[in-house]
mmCIF file of C-alpha atoms in Angstrom:
data_model
loop_
_atom_site.group_PDB
_atom_site.id
_atom_site.type_symbol
_atom_site.label_atom_id
_atom_site.label_comp_id
_atom_site.label_asym_id
_atom_site.label_seq_id
_atom_site.Cartn_x
_atom_site.Cartn_y
_atom_site.Cartn_z
ATOM 1 C CA MET A 260 100.529 99.028 82.718
ATOM 2 C CA ILE A 261 103.163 99.695 85.355
ATOM 3 C CA PRO A 262 103.881 96.918 87.866
ATOM 4 C CA GLU A 263 101.534 97.020 90.873
ATOM 5 C CA ARG A 264 103.166 98.660 93.880
ATOM 6 C CA THR A 265 102.124 99.532 97.389
ATOM 7 C CA LEU A 266 101.435 103.155 98.307
ATOM 8 C CA PRO A 267 104.690 103.472 100.309
ATOM 9 C CA GLU A 268 106.644 102.087 97.345
ATOM 10 C CA ARG A 269 105.057 104.653 95.033
ATOM 11 C CA ARG A 270 105.872 107.466 97.445
ATOM 12 C CA THR A 271 109.459 106.257 97.712
ATOM 13 C CA GLU A 272 109.891 106.174 93.929
ATOM 14 C CA ILE A 273 108.488 109.676 93.472
ATOM 15 C CA ASP A 274 110.589 111.036 96.347
ATOM 16 C CA ARG A 275 113.732 109.474 94.872
ATOM 17 C CA ARG A 276 113.088 111.128 91.533
ATOM 18 C CA ILE A 277 112.389 114.500 93.143
ATOM 19 C CA ALA A 278 115.573 114.267 95.214
ATOM 20 C CA ASP A 279 117.587 113.379 92.111
ATOM 21 C CA ARG A 280 116.169 116.397 90.267
ATOM 22 C CA ILE A 281 116.982 118.748 93.151
ATOM 23 C CA ASP A 282 120.476 117.345 93.711
ATOM 24 C CA ALA A 283 121.312 117.590 90.031
ATOM 25 C CA VAL A 284 120.171 121.150 89.394
ATOM 26 C CA ALA A 285 119.417 123.204 92.499
ATOM 27 C CA GLY A 286 122.946 123.965 93.685
ATOM 28 C CA GLU A 287 124.007 125.244 97.113
ATOM 29 C CA THR A 288 121.976 128.452 96.986
ATOM 30 C CA LEU A 289 118.643 126.662 97.014
ATOM 31 C CA ALA A 290 119.695 123.397 98.665
ATOM 32 C CA ALA A 291 118.670 124.424 102.188
ATOM 33 C CA GLU A 292 115.306 125.789 101.074
ATOM 34 C CA LEU A 293 114.515 122.646 99.105
ATOM 35 C CA ALA A 294 115.952 120.125 101.579
ATOM 36 C CA THR A 295 112.576 119.059 102.961
ATOM 37 C CA VAL A 296 110.804 118.723 99.599
ATOM 38 C CA PRO A 297 111.632 114.998 99.115
ATOM 39 C CA GLU A 298 110.496 114.216 102.670
ATOM 40 C CA ARG A 299 106.746 114.781 102.337
ATOM 41 C CA ASP A 300 104.850 111.813 103.769
ATOM 42 C CA ASP A 301 102.068 112.176 101.223
ATOM 43 C CA ARG A 302 102.381 111.955 97.439
ATOM 44 C CA TRP A 303 98.638 112.015 96.898
ATOM 45 C CA TYR A 304 98.625 113.699 93.488
ATOM 46 C CA GLY A 305 101.364 111.524 92.052
ATOM 47 C CA GLN A 306 99.598 108.402 93.261
ATOM 48 C CA LEU A 307 96.296 109.681 91.855
ATOM 49 C CA LEU A 308 97.992 110.015 88.462
ATOM 50 C CA VAL A 309 99.359 106.460 88.604
ATOM 51 C CA LEU A 310 96.048 104.972 89.724
ATOM 52 C CA SER A 311 94.120 106.909 87.064
ATOM 53 C CA HIS A 312 96.466 105.451 84.464
ATOM 54 C CA ASP A 313 96.087 101.942 85.879
ATOM 55 C CA ALA A 314 92.286 102.109 85.996
ATOM 56 C CA VAL A 315 92.120 102.633 82.238
ATOM 57 C CA ALA A 316 95.195 100.647 81.202
ATOM 58 C CA ALA A 317 93.913 97.492 82.917
ATOM 59 C CA ALA A 318 91.085 97.271 80.384
ATOM 60 C CA SER A 319 93.183 98.307 77.380
ATOM 61 C CA ASP A 320 95.538 96.622 74.985
ATOM 62 C CA PRO A 321 98.841 96.282 76.932
ATOM 63 C CA ALA A 322 100.712 97.407 73.846
ATOM 64 C CA GLU A 323 98.890 100.745 73.986
ATOM 65 C CA ALA A 324 99.684 101.565 77.628
ATOM 66 C CA ALA A 325 102.532 103.850 78.661
ATOM 67 C CA ASP A 326 105.638 102.294 80.150
ATOM 68 C CA ALA A 327 106.534 102.603 83.832
ATOM 69 C CA THR A 328 109.135 105.300 83.240
ATOM 70 C CA ALA A 329 106.670 107.622 81.503
ATOM 71 C CA VAL A 330 104.040 107.209 84.218
ATOM 72 C CA ASN A 331 106.579 107.777 86.999
ATOM 73 C CA ASP A 332 107.970 110.844 85.201
ATOM 74 C CA ALA A 333 104.479 112.309 84.970
ATOM 75 C CA ALA A 334 103.754 111.514 88.634
ATOM 76 C CA THR A 335 106.992 113.212 89.641
ATOM 77 C CA ALA A 336 106.145 116.265 87.530
ATOM 78 C CA ILE A 337 102.728 116.705 89.147
ATOM 79 C CA GLU A 338 104.306 116.434 92.599
ATOM 80 C CA LEU A 339 106.923 119.051 91.738
ATOM 81 C CA LEU A 340 104.087 121.342 90.682
ATOM 82 C CA ARG A 341 102.345 120.530 93.960
ATOM 83 C CA GLU A 342 105.521 121.522 95.851
ATOM 84 C CA TYR A 343 105.603 124.812 93.945
ATOM 85 C CA TRP A 344 102.043 125.469 95.102
ATOM 86 C CA ALA A 345 102.886 124.515 98.708
ATOM 87 C CA LEU A 346 105.908 126.826 98.845
ATOM 88 C CA ARG A 347 104.010 129.727 97.282
ATOM 89 C CA GLU A 348 101.202 129.234 99.788
ATOM 90 C CA ARG A 349 103.654 129.314 102.700
ATOM 91 C CA LEU A 350 105.149 132.514 101.299
ATOM 92 C CA LEU A 351 101.734 134.125 100.942
ATOM 93 C CA VAL A 352 100.870 133.358 104.566
ATOM 94 C CA ARG A 353 104.181 134.602 105.909
ATOM 95 C CA LEU A 354 103.920 137.816 103.913
ATOM 96 C CA ASP A 355 100.402 138.478 105.126
ATOM 97 C CA GLU A 356 101.411 137.822 108.718
ATOM 98 C CA GLY A 357 104.376 140.194 108.419
ATOM 99 C CA ALA A 358 106.986 137.493 108.923
ATOM 100 C CA LEU A 359 108.745 138.464 105.700
ATOM 101 C CA GLU A 360 109.478 141.755 104.001
ATOM 102 C CA ARG A 361 109.237 141.962 100.245
ATOM 103 C CA SER A 362 112.872 143.057 100.106
ATOM 104 C CA ASP A 363 114.189 140.303 102.386
ATOM 105 C CA ARG A 364 116.874 137.959 101.115
ATOM 106 C CA GLU A 365 114.887 135.052 102.578
ATOM 107 C CA LEU A 366 111.913 136.019 100.441
ATOM 108 C CA THR A 367 114.085 136.200 97.336
ATOM 109 C CA THR A 368 115.552 132.762 98.025
ATOM 110 C CA ARG A 369 112.121 131.239 98.533
ATOM 111 C CA LEU A 370 110.789 132.802 95.375
ATOM 112 C CA LEU A 371 113.748 131.388 93.463
ATOM 113 C CA ALA A 372 113.151 127.991 95.048
ATOM 114 C CA SER A 373 109.500 128.006 94.019
ATOM 115 C CA ASP A 374 110.459 129.048 90.493
ATOM 116 C CA PHE A 375 112.938 126.173 90.408
ATOM 117 C CA LEU A 376 110.184 123.715 91.386
ATOM 118 C CA PHE A 377 107.880 125.134 88.723
ATOM 119 C CA THR A 378 110.417 124.864 85.911
ATOM 120 C CA SER A 379 111.548 121.440 87.148
ATOM 121 C CA SER A 380 107.989 120.156 86.908
ATOM 122 C CA TYR A 381 107.873 121.126 83.242
ATOM 123 C CA ALA A 382 111.360 119.772 82.588
ATOM 124 C CA THR A 383 110.366 116.426 84.082
ATOM 125 C CA LEU A 384 107.160 116.271 82.072
ATOM 126 C CA GLY A 385 109.224 117.175 79.020
ATOM 127 C CA ASP A 386 110.819 113.744 79.211
ATOM 128 C CA LEU A 387 107.576 112.255 77.831
ATOM 129 C CA ARG A 388 107.717 111.145 74.213
ATOM 130 C CA GLY A 389 105.195 110.027 71.629
ATOM 131 C CA GLU A 390 101.849 111.258 70.378
ATOM 132 C CA ARG A 391 100.350 111.444 73.882
ATOM 133 C CA ALA A 392 102.986 113.864 75.138
ATOM 134 C CA ALA A 393 101.286 116.969 73.695
ATOM 135 C CA PRO A 394 97.837 116.400 75.282
ATOM 136 C CA CYS A 395 99.552 115.544 78.576
ATOM 137 C CA VAL A 396 101.413 118.847 78.490
ATOM 138 C CA GLU A 397 98.169 120.694 77.696
ATOM 139 C CA ALA A 398 96.425 119.173 80.719
ATOM 140 C CA PHE A 399 99.440 119.914 82.890
ATOM 141 C CA GLU A 400 99.565 123.524 81.680
ATOM 142 C CA ALA A 401 95.898 124.031 82.519
ATOM 143 C CA ALA A 402 96.556 122.880 86.087
ATOM 144 C CA ALA A 403 99.670 125.037 86.408
ATOM 145 C CA GLU A 404 97.927 128.147 85.088
ATOM 146 C CA SER A 405 95.063 127.697 87.529
ATOM 147 C CA VAL A 406 97.430 127.363 90.494
ATOM 148 C CA VAL A 407 99.457 130.425 89.464
ATOM 149 C CA GLU A 408 96.348 132.536 88.905
ATOM 150 C CA ALA A 409 94.912 131.496 92.278
ATOM 151 C CA PHE A 410 97.571 133.562 94.023
ATOM 152 C CA GLY A 411 96.809 136.585 91.824
ATOM 153 C CA ASP A 412 98.493 139.961 91.796
ATOM 154 C CA GLY A 413 96.694 141.454 94.786
ATOM 155 C CA PRO A 414 97.870 141.708 98.400
ATOM 156 C CA PRO A 415 98.470 138.376 100.149
ATOM 157 C CA ARG A 416 95.650 136.958 102.268
ATOM 158 C CA SER A 417 96.359 134.176 104.766
ATOM 159 C CA THR A 418 92.658 133.791 105.603
ATOM 160 C CA LEU A 419 89.696 133.850 103.231
ATOM 161 C CA PRO A 420 85.916 133.926 103.708
ATOM 162 C CA PRO A 421 84.337 130.484 103.195
ATOM 163 C CA GLU A 422 83.150 131.175 99.631
ATOM 164 C CA ALA A 423 86.548 132.546 98.604
ATOM 165 C CA PHE A 424 88.336 129.661 100.295
ATOM 166 C CA CYS A 425 86.222 127.138 98.397
ATOM 167 C CA ALA A 426 87.113 128.879 95.143
ATOM 168 C CA PHE A 427 90.778 128.785 96.186
ATOM 169 C CA ALA A 428 90.498 125.046 96.890
ATOM 170 C CA ASP A 429 88.994 124.464 93.448
ATOM 171 C CA ALA A 430 91.682 126.549 91.717
ATOM 172 C CA THR A 431 94.609 124.887 93.488
ATOM 173 C CA ALA A 432 93.888 121.388 94.819
ATOM 174 C CA GLY A 433 90.981 120.813 92.432
ATOM 175 C CA ALA A 434 92.973 121.897 89.387
ATOM 176 C CA LEU A 435 95.958 119.791 90.408
ATOM 177 C CA GLY A 436 93.762 116.749 91.017
ATOM 178 C CA ARG A 437 92.099 117.190 87.645
ATOM 179 C CA GLY A 438 95.473 117.558 85.936
ATOM 180 C CA ALA A 439 96.894 114.470 87.621
ATOM 181 C CA ALA A 440 93.918 112.310 86.661
ATOM 182 C CA VAL A 441 93.769 113.581 83.088
ATOM 183 C CA VAL A 442 97.493 113.119 82.476
ATOM 184 C CA GLY A 443 97.343 109.589 83.882
ATOM 185 C CA ALA A 444 94.312 108.707 81.768
ATOM 186 C CA THR A 445 95.834 110.261 78.653
ATOM 187 C CA LEU A 446 99.030 108.241 79.064
ATOM 188 C CA ALA A 447 96.872 105.104 79.181
ATOM 189 C CA GLY A 448 95.133 105.987 75.921
ATOM 190 C CA ALA A 449 91.740 106.543 77.552
ATOM 191 C CA ALA A 450 88.661 107.472 75.556
ATOM 192 C CA ASP A 451 87.360 111.029 75.870
ATOM 193 C CA ALA A 452 84.458 109.964 78.113
ATOM 194 C CA GLU A 453 86.854 108.167 80.471
ATOM 195 C CA ILE A 454 89.144 111.180 80.603
ATOM 196 C CA GLU A 455 86.254 113.466 81.535
ATOM 197 C CA ARG A 456 85.091 111.094 84.246
ATOM 198 C CA LEU A 457 88.561 110.846 85.703
ATOM 199 C CA ALA A 458 88.880 114.625 85.524
ATOM 200 C CA ALA A 459 85.763 114.886 87.702
ATOM 201 C CA VAL A 460 87.130 112.245 90.069
ATOM 202 C CA GLY A 461 90.460 114.027 90.455
ATOM 203 C CA SER A 462 89.130 117.560 90.827
ATOM 204 C CA GLY A 463 86.256 116.577 93.122
ATOM 205 C CA PHE A 464 88.148 114.445 95.615
ATOM 206 C CA ALA A 465 91.143 116.803 95.663
ATOM 207 C CA ALA A 466 89.088 119.953 96.328
ATOM 208 C CA ALA A 467 87.008 118.199 98.982
ATOM 209 C CA ARG A 468 90.185 116.894 100.564
ATOM 210 C CA ARG A 469 91.678 120.395 100.808
ATOM 211 C CA VAL A 470 88.572 121.747 102.512
ATOM 212 C CA ARG A 471 88.351 118.825 104.944
ATOM 213 C CA GLU A 472 91.972 119.431 105.893
ATOM 214 C CA ALA A 473 91.129 123.061 106.662
ATOM 215 C CA ILE A 474 88.213 121.963 108.852
ATOM 216 C CA GLY A 475 90.293 119.333 110.658
ATOM 217 C CA GLU A 476 93.401 119.464 112.818
ATOM 218 C CA PRO A 477 95.885 122.319 112.186
ATOM 219 C CA VAL A 478 98.886 121.415 110.027
ATOM 220 C CA ASP A 479 102.493 122.223 110.847
ATOM 221 C CA GLU A 480 103.245 124.342 107.783
ATOM 222 C CA PRO A 481 101.667 127.760 107.157
ATOM 223 C CA ARG A 482 98.682 127.436 104.817
ATOM 224 C CA VAL A 483 95.860 129.631 103.645
ATOM 225 C CA ALA A 484 92.876 129.042 105.927
ATOM 226 C CA PRO A 485 89.174 129.907 105.958
ATOM 227 C CA THR A 486 88.129 132.672 108.326
ATOM 228 C CA SER A 487 85.546 130.309 109.852
ATOM 229 C CA PRO A 488 86.950 126.752 109.786
ATOM 230 C CA ASN A 489 83.725 125.263 111.153
ATOM 231 C CA GLU A 490 81.558 127.121 108.657
ATOM 232 C CA ARG A 491 78.652 125.027 107.336
ATOM 233 C CA ARG A 492 79.353 126.351 103.846
ATOM 234 C CA LEU A 493 82.729 124.564 103.819
ATOM 235 C CA ARG A 494 81.198 121.228 104.755
ATOM 236 C CA GLN A 495 78.501 121.603 102.119
ATOM 237 C CA PHE A 496 81.130 122.375 99.489
ATOM 238 C CA ALA A 497 83.254 119.358 100.432
ATOM 239 C CA THR A 498 80.217 117.070 100.384
ATOM 240 C CA ARG A 499 79.091 118.347 96.991
ATOM 241 C CA ARG A 500 82.526 117.927 95.413
ATOM 242 C CA ARG A 501 82.885 114.450 96.882
ATOM 243 C CA ASP A 502 79.436 113.417 95.630
ATOM 244 C CA GLU A 503 80.256 114.679 92.130
ATOM 245 C CA ALA A 504 83.487 112.693 92.175
ATOM 246 C CA GLU A 505 81.766 109.539 93.397
ATOM 247 C CA ARG A 506 79.166 109.699 90.630
ATOM 248 C CA ALA A 507 81.945 110.051 88.067
ATOM 249 C CA LEU A 508 83.797 107.116 89.642
ATOM 250 C CA ASP A 509 80.664 104.957 89.496
ATOM 251 C CA ALA A 510 80.235 105.785 85.813
ATOM 252 C CA LEU A 511 83.908 105.081 85.134
ATOM 253 C CA ALA A 512 83.569 101.614 86.668
ATOM 254 C CA GLU A 513 81.443 100.613 83.668
ATOM 255 C CA THR A 514 84.472 100.692 81.348
ATOM 256 C CA ALA A 515 87.547 100.738 83.594
ATOM 257 C CA THR A 516 89.019 98.767 86.489
ATOM 258 C CA THR A 517 88.538 101.121 89.408
ATOM 259 C CA ASP A 518 89.062 98.942 92.505
ATOM 260 C CA ALA A 519 92.474 100.369 93.416
ATOM 261 C CA LEU A 520 91.395 103.934 92.686
ATOM 262 C CA GLU A 521 88.262 103.497 94.814
ATOM 263 C CA ALA A 522 90.320 102.096 97.684
ATOM 264 C CA PHE A 523 92.678 105.063 97.413
ATOM 265 C CA VAL A 524 89.983 107.739 97.716
ATOM 266 C CA ASP A 525 88.069 105.713 100.328
ATOM 267 C CA ALA A 526 91.095 105.597 102.603
ATOM 268 C CA ASP A 527 91.652 109.323 102.132
ATOM 269 C CA ARG A 528 88.209 110.240 103.444
ATOM 270 C CA ALA A 529 89.530 109.711 106.950
ATOM 271 C CA LEU A 530 92.524 111.932 106.069
ATOM 272 C CA GLY A 531 94.782 109.011 106.938
ATOM 273 C CA ARG A 532 97.466 110.062 104.454
#
């Protein structure tokens, strides 16, 4: 099990690793576009991965748990994938609003930057070794494929009807949350039942979180939004996903140490991070 750290310490470690990856590979062409990536004040998915690992590892043979480097590498990889999603979402909104032309140099640079983040996420995950590396990559690939497919090949849409927005939240935030939890649990050598429960925890809380953000205060960066942010359908969806995740978390508590994970998702309900 990795040494216990505070949430700010975890964010700092992930940010340092992301900055190192960008500084080492990005070069001057993409440096300006990627400059703000290590400055995000929220590393929710990376922390979810670490806490999912810890919940299972605490009740396991210490010799079977992954070392701190492997867990931090995986957390960094999931956050790089999250940054790919965030940049692609900003591009989609700007294209739909007419702020960018498909032939613009700015668009080309941003597409290259997002591709860099995508490949960097896989390169970072590729540092994992051992028999658990393959199932971790499989779970990561499933999340990445869902995020990529969520943007589709059709015309960009910066606003979506409530039902479509909920599906978008499931395919992006939900898939990333599921991937983070499953990779963390897999690194800890979790049993299949524990992995499935953590998958439900990650996907449920992450999707609900994305919808609650859309209902709440506007964010600074361009993001896909529902056409009716106060729509009852959105609140029902968020409540249902949260309830599913809480039932899975209750079941997980029978075999794992979930106190830190519970505190993490409890604090997030107020969107304090």
